[in-house]
Coordinates of C-alpha atoms in Angstrom, one line a residue:
X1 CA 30.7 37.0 7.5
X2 CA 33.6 37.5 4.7
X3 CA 33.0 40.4 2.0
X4 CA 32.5 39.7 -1.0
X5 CA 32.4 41.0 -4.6
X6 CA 30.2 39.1 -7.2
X7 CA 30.9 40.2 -10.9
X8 CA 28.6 39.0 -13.7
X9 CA 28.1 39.7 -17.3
X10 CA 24.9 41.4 -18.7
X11 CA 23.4 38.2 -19.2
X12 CA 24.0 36.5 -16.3
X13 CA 25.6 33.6 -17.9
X14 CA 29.3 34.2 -16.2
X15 CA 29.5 34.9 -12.4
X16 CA 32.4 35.5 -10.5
X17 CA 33.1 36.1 -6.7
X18 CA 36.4 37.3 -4.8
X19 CA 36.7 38.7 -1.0
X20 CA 37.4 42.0 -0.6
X21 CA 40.9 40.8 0.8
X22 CA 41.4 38.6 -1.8
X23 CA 41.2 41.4 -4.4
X24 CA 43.5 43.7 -2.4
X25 CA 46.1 40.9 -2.0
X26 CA 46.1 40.5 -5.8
X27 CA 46.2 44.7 -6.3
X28 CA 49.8 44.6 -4.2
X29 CA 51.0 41.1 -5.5
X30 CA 50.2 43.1 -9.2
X31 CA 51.7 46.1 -8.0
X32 CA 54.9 44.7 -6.2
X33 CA 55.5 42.2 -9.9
X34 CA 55.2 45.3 -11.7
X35 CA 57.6 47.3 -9.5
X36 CA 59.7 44.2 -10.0
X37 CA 59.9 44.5 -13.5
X38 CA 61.6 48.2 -13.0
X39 CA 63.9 47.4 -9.8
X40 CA 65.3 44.3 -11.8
X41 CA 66.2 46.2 -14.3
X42 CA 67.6 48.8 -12.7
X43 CA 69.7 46.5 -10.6
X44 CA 73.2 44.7 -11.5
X45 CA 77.1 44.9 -12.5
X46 CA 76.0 48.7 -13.4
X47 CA 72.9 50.8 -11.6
X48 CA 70.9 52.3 -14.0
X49 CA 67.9 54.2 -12.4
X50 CA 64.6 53.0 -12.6
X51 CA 63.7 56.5 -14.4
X52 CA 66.4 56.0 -16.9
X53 CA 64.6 52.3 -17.0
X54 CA 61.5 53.5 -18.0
X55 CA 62.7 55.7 -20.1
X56 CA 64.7 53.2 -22.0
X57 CA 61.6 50.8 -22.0
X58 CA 59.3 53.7 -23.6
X59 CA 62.1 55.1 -26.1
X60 CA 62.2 58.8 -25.0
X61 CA 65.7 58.4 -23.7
X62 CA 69.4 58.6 -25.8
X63 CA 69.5 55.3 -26.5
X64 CA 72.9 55.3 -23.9
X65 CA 71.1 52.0 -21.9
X66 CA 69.2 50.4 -24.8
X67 CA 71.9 47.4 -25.0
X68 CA 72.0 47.1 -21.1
X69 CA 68.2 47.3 -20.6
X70 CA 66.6 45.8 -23.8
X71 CA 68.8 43.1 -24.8
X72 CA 70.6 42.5 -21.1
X73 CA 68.4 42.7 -18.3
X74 CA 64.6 43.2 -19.4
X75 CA 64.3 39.6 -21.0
X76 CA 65.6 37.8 -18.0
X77 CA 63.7 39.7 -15.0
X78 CA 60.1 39.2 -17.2
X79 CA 61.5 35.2 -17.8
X80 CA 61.9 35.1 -14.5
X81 CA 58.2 36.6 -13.4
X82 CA 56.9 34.5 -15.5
X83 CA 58.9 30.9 -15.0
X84 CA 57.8 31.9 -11.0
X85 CA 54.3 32.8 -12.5
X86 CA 53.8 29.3 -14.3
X87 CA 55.7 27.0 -11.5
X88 CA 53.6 28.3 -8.7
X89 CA 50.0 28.2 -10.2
X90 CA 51.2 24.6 -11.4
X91 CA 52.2 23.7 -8.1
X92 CA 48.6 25.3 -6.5
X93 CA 46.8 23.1 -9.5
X94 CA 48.3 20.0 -8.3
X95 CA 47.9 20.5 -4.5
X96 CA 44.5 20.7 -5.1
X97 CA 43.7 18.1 -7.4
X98 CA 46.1 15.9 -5.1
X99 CA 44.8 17.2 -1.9
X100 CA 48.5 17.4 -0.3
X101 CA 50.1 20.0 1.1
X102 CA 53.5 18.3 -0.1
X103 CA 52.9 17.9 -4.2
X104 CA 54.4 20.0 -6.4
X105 CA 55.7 19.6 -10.3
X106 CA 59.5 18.6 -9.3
X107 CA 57.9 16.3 -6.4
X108 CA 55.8 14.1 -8.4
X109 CA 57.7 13.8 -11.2
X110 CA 56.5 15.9 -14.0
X111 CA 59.5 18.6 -14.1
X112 CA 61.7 15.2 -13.9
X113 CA 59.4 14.2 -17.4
X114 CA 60.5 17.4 -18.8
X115 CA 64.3 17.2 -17.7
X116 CA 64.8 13.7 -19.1
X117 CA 63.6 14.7 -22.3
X118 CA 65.2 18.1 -22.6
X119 CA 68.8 16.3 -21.5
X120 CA 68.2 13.2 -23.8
X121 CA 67.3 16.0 -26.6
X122 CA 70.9 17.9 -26.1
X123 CA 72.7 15.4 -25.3
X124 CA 71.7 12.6 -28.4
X125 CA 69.9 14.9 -31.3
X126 CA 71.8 18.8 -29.8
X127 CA 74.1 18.4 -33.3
X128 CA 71.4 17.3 -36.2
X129 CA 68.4 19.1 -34.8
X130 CA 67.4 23.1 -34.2
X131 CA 67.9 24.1 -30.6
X132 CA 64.5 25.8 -31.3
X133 CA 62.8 22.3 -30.6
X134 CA 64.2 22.1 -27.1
X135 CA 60.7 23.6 -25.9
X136 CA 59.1 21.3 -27.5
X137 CA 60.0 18.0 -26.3
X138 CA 60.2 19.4 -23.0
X139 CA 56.9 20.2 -22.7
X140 CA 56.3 16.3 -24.3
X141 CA 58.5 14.7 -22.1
X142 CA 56.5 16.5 -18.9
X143 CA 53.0 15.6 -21.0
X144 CA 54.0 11.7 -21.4
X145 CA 55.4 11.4 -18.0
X146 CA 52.5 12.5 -16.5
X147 CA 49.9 10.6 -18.4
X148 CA 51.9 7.7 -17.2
X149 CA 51.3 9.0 -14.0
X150 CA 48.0 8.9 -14.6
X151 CA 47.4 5.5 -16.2
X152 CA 49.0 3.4 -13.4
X153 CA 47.4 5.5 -11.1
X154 CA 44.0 5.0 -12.7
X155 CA 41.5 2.3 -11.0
X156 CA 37.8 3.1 -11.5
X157 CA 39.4 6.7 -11.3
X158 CA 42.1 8.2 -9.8
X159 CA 42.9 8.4 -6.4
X160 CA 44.9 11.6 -4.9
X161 CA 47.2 9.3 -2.8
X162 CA 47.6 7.0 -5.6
X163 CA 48.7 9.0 -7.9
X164 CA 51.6 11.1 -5.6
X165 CA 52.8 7.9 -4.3
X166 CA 53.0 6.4 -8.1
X167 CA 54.4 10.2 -8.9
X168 CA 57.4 9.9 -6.7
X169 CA 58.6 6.5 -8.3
X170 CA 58.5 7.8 -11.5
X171 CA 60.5 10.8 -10.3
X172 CA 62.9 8.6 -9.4
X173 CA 62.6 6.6 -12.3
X174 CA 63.4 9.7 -14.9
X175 CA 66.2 11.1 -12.6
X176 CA 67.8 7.6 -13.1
X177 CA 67.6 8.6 -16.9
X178 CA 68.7 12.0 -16.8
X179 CA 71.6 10.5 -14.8
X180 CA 72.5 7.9 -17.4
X181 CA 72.6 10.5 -20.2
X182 CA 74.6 13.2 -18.5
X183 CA 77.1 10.4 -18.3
X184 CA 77.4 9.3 -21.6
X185 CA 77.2 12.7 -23.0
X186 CA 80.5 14.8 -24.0
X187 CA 81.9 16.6 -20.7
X188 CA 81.1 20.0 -22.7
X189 CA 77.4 19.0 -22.9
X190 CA 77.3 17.5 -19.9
X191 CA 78.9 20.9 -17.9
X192 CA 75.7 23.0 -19.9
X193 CA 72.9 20.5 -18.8
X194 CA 74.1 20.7 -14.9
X195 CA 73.7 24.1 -15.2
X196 CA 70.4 24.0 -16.9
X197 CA 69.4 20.6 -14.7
X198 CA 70.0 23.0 -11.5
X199 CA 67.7 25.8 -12.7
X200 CA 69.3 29.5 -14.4
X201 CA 67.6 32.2 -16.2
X202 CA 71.3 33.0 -17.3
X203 CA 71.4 33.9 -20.5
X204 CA 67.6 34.5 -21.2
X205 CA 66.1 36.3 -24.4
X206 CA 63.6 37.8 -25.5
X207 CA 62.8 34.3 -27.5
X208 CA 62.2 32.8 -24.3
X209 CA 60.0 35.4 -23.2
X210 CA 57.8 35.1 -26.3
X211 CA 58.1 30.9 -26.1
X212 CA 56.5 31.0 -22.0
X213 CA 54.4 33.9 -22.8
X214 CA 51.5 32.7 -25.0
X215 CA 51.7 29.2 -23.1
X216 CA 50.4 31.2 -20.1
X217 CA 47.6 33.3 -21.6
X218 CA 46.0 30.4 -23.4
X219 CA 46.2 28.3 -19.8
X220 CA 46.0 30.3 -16.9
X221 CA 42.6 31.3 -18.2
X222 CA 41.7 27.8 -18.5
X223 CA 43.3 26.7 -15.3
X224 CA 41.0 29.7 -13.4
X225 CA 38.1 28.0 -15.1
X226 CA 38.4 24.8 -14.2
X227 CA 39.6 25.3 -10.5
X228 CA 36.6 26.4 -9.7
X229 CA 35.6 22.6 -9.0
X230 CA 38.7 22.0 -6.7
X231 CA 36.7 24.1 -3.9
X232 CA 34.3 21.4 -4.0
X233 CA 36.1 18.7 -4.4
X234 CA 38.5 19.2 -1.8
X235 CA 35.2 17.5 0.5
X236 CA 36.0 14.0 -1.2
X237 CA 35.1 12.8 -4.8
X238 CA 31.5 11.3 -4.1
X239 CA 30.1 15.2 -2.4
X240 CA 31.9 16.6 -5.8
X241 CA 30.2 14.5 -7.7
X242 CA 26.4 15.1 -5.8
X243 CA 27.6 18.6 -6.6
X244 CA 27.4 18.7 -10.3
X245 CA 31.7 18.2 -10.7
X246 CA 32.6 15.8 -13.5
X247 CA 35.0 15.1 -11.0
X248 CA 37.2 12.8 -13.6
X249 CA 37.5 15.4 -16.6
X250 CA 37.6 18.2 -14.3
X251 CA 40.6 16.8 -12.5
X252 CA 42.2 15.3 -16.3
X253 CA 42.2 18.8 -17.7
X254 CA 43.9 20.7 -14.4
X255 CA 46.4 18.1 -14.5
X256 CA 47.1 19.0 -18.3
X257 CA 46.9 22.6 -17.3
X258 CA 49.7 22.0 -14.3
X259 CA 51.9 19.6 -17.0
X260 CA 51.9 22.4 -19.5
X261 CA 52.9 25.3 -17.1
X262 CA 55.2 23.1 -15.2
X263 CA 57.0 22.3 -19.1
X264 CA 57.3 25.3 -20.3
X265 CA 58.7 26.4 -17.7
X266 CA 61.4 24.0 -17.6
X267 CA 61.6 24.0 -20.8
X268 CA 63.2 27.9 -21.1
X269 CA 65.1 28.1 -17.6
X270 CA 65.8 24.2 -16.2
X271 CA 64.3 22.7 -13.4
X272 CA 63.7 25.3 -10.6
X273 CA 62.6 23.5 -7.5
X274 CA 60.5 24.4 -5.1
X275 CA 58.4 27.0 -6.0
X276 CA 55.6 24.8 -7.0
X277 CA 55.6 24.1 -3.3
X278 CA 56.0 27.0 -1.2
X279 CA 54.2 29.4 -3.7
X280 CA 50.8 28.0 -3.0
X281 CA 51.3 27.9 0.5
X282 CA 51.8 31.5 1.1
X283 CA 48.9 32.0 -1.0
X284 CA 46.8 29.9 1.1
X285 CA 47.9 32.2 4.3
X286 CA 47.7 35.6 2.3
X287 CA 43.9 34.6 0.7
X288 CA 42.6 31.4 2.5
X289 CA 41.7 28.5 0.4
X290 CA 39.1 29.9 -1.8
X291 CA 41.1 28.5 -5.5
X292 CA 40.5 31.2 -7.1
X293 CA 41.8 33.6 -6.3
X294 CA 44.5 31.4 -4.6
X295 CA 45.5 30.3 -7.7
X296 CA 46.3 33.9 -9.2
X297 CA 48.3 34.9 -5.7
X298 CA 50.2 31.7 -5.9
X299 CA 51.5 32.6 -9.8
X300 CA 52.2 36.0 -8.3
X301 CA 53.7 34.9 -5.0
X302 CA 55.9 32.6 -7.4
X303 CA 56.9 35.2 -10.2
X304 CA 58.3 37.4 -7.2
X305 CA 60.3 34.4 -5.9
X306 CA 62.1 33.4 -8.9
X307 CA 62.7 37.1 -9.6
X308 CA 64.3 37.3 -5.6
X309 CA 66.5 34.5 -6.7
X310 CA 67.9 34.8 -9.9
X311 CA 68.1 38.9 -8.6
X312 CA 70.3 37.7 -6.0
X313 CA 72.0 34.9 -8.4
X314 CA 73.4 37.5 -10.2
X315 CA 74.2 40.5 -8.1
X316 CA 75.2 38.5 -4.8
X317 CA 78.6 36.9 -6.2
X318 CA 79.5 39.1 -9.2
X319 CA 81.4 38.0 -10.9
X320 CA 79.4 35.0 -10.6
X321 CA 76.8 34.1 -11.9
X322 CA 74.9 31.5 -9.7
X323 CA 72.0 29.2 -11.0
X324 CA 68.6 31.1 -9.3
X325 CA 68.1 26.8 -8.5
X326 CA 70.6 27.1 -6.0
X327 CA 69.0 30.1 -3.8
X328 CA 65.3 28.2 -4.3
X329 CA 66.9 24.8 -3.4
X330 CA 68.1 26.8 -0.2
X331 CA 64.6 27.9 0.9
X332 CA 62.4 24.7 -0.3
X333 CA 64.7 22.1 1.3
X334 CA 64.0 22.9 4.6
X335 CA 60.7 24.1 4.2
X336 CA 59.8 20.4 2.7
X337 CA 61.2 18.8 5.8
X338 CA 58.6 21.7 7.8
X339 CA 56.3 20.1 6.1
X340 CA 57.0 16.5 6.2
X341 CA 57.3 16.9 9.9
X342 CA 53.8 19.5 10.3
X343 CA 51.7 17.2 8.7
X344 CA 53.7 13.9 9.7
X345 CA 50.4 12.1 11.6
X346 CA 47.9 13.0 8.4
X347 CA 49.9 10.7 5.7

């Protein structure tokens, strides 16, 4: 019998429950993102200790590291956490309302949304409209995509399969665009968007920070809401529905959820591949499948991979600067063929 912890409000009216193990999974994921935030820091062309880090952070030092920590290196390790953060709940989201082990954001097509619109944005309106907007029709470009997604998927509902098979196609379909637009582009434009279409918290600010941040604390509160219906109807639609699940809206607003975390991510550091896939599954092996609190491990397990690569992305070939893409690329390729070939007699 699994331990567990139930915590309610006074009236009764809000009831949550988490195992034992699950809570002391999230304590060290919490505690390893936070430590981190100070290693990160600490860490680059110049070591700076992590007491002279939190010293800088707090104000109480000389002001020698302010430029270094404040302006340098703080913005892009928290981007990072939080890119990780939204890429691997968004990947958990759609792995459950999909019911694949394979599906993830850049898989079924919604980071490709974002990218086309994001290149098409730089490449046809980058002269006669703010660069501030880029965000913007990112996060459109994933929401359209993926309500077209869900259209032609759409027959008396919306079948799981059905909608990652139609997923893929349009992935294809907006790669094809971004394609087309790199090529018509100016080489100079075209040289920045390869860079950005590969994935690189290079250059991050605290603007980015403050453009990802509130996206995630209005929607990861919502996504934990909601995901509370994917434990039930992971046992088909019609036991979900016997269940009490309005299995239909439940499923529309985790899919807006997952499009809105997966855009805004893209939207601030590029299309980072992968961790939308191998987040959740970690989660899955560190806390079992319980969404919950799988859903909070898999942002964490994702925040510390992004950090990993773009850590290594920039202190691994100095003075280079590598897209953190690259080092993600390098893990999720193979691990996607693992997959492809574990679960190669259930598809």
């Amino acid at each position: 019998m699994r331990k567990m912890l139930t915590f309610r409000n006074k009236k009764d009216t809000i009831s949550v429950q988490l195992e034992r193990k699950s809570l002391a999974v999230i304590g060290i994921c919490i505690l390893l993102f936070l430590v981190a935030g100070v290693v990160g820091t600490s860490v680059g062309s110049d070591f700076i200790s992590p007491l002279d880090v939190l010293r800088t952070i707090f104000g109480v030092n000389a002001g020698e590291h302010d430029f270094v920590v404040l302006t340098l290196r703080l913005p892009r390790v928290l981007l990072s956490l939080l890119v990780g953060a939204a890429l691997g709940m968004s990947g958990a989201l759609l792995q459950g309302i999909i019911r694949n082990p394979l599906a993830s954001p850049d898989v079924i097509g919604i980071t490709g949304g974002a990218a086309v619109a994001a290149v098409g944005f730089v490449t046809l309106l980058g002269g006669a409209v703010s660069i501030k907007l880029l965000p913007l029709f990112a996060i459109v470009g994933a929401l359209v995509t993926a309500l077209i997604i869900y259209v032609l998927a759409w027959k008396k509902g919306v079948s799981p399969i059905r909608l990652v098979l139609i997923g893929i196609g349009v992935s294809a379909i907006t790669g094809a665009g971004t394609t087309f637009m790199l090529i018509l582009s100016p080489f100079y434009t075209a040289g920045q968007a390869y860079i950005w279409l590969t994935g690189s918290i290079y250059g991050a600010s605290w603007t980015d920070v403050r453009t990802i941040l509130p996206v995630i604390i209005i929607v990861v509160p919502l996504a934990i809401w909601f995901a509370r219906s994917l434990n039930a109807q992971e046992f088909g639609d019609d036991l979900a529905t016997g269940l009490g699940v309005t299995v239909q809206w439940h499923r529309s607003a985790l899919l807006l959820c997952s499009v809105l975390l997966a855009g805004i991510a893209v939207a601030v550091a590029g299309t980072i591949g992968f961790v939308g896939l191998i987040a959740p599954h970690i989660a899955r092996k560190l806390v079992g499948r319980m969404f919950g609190s799988m859903l909070i491990v898999s942002g964490l397990v994702g925040a510390l991979l992004v950090f990993v690569a773009d850590l290594l992305a920039r202190t691994a070939f100095l003075p280079l600067d590598v897209p953190a893409g690259v080092f993600t690329a390098g893990v999720g390729a193979p691990f996607f063929l693992y997959l492809l070939f574990k679960n190669r007699n259930q598809f």
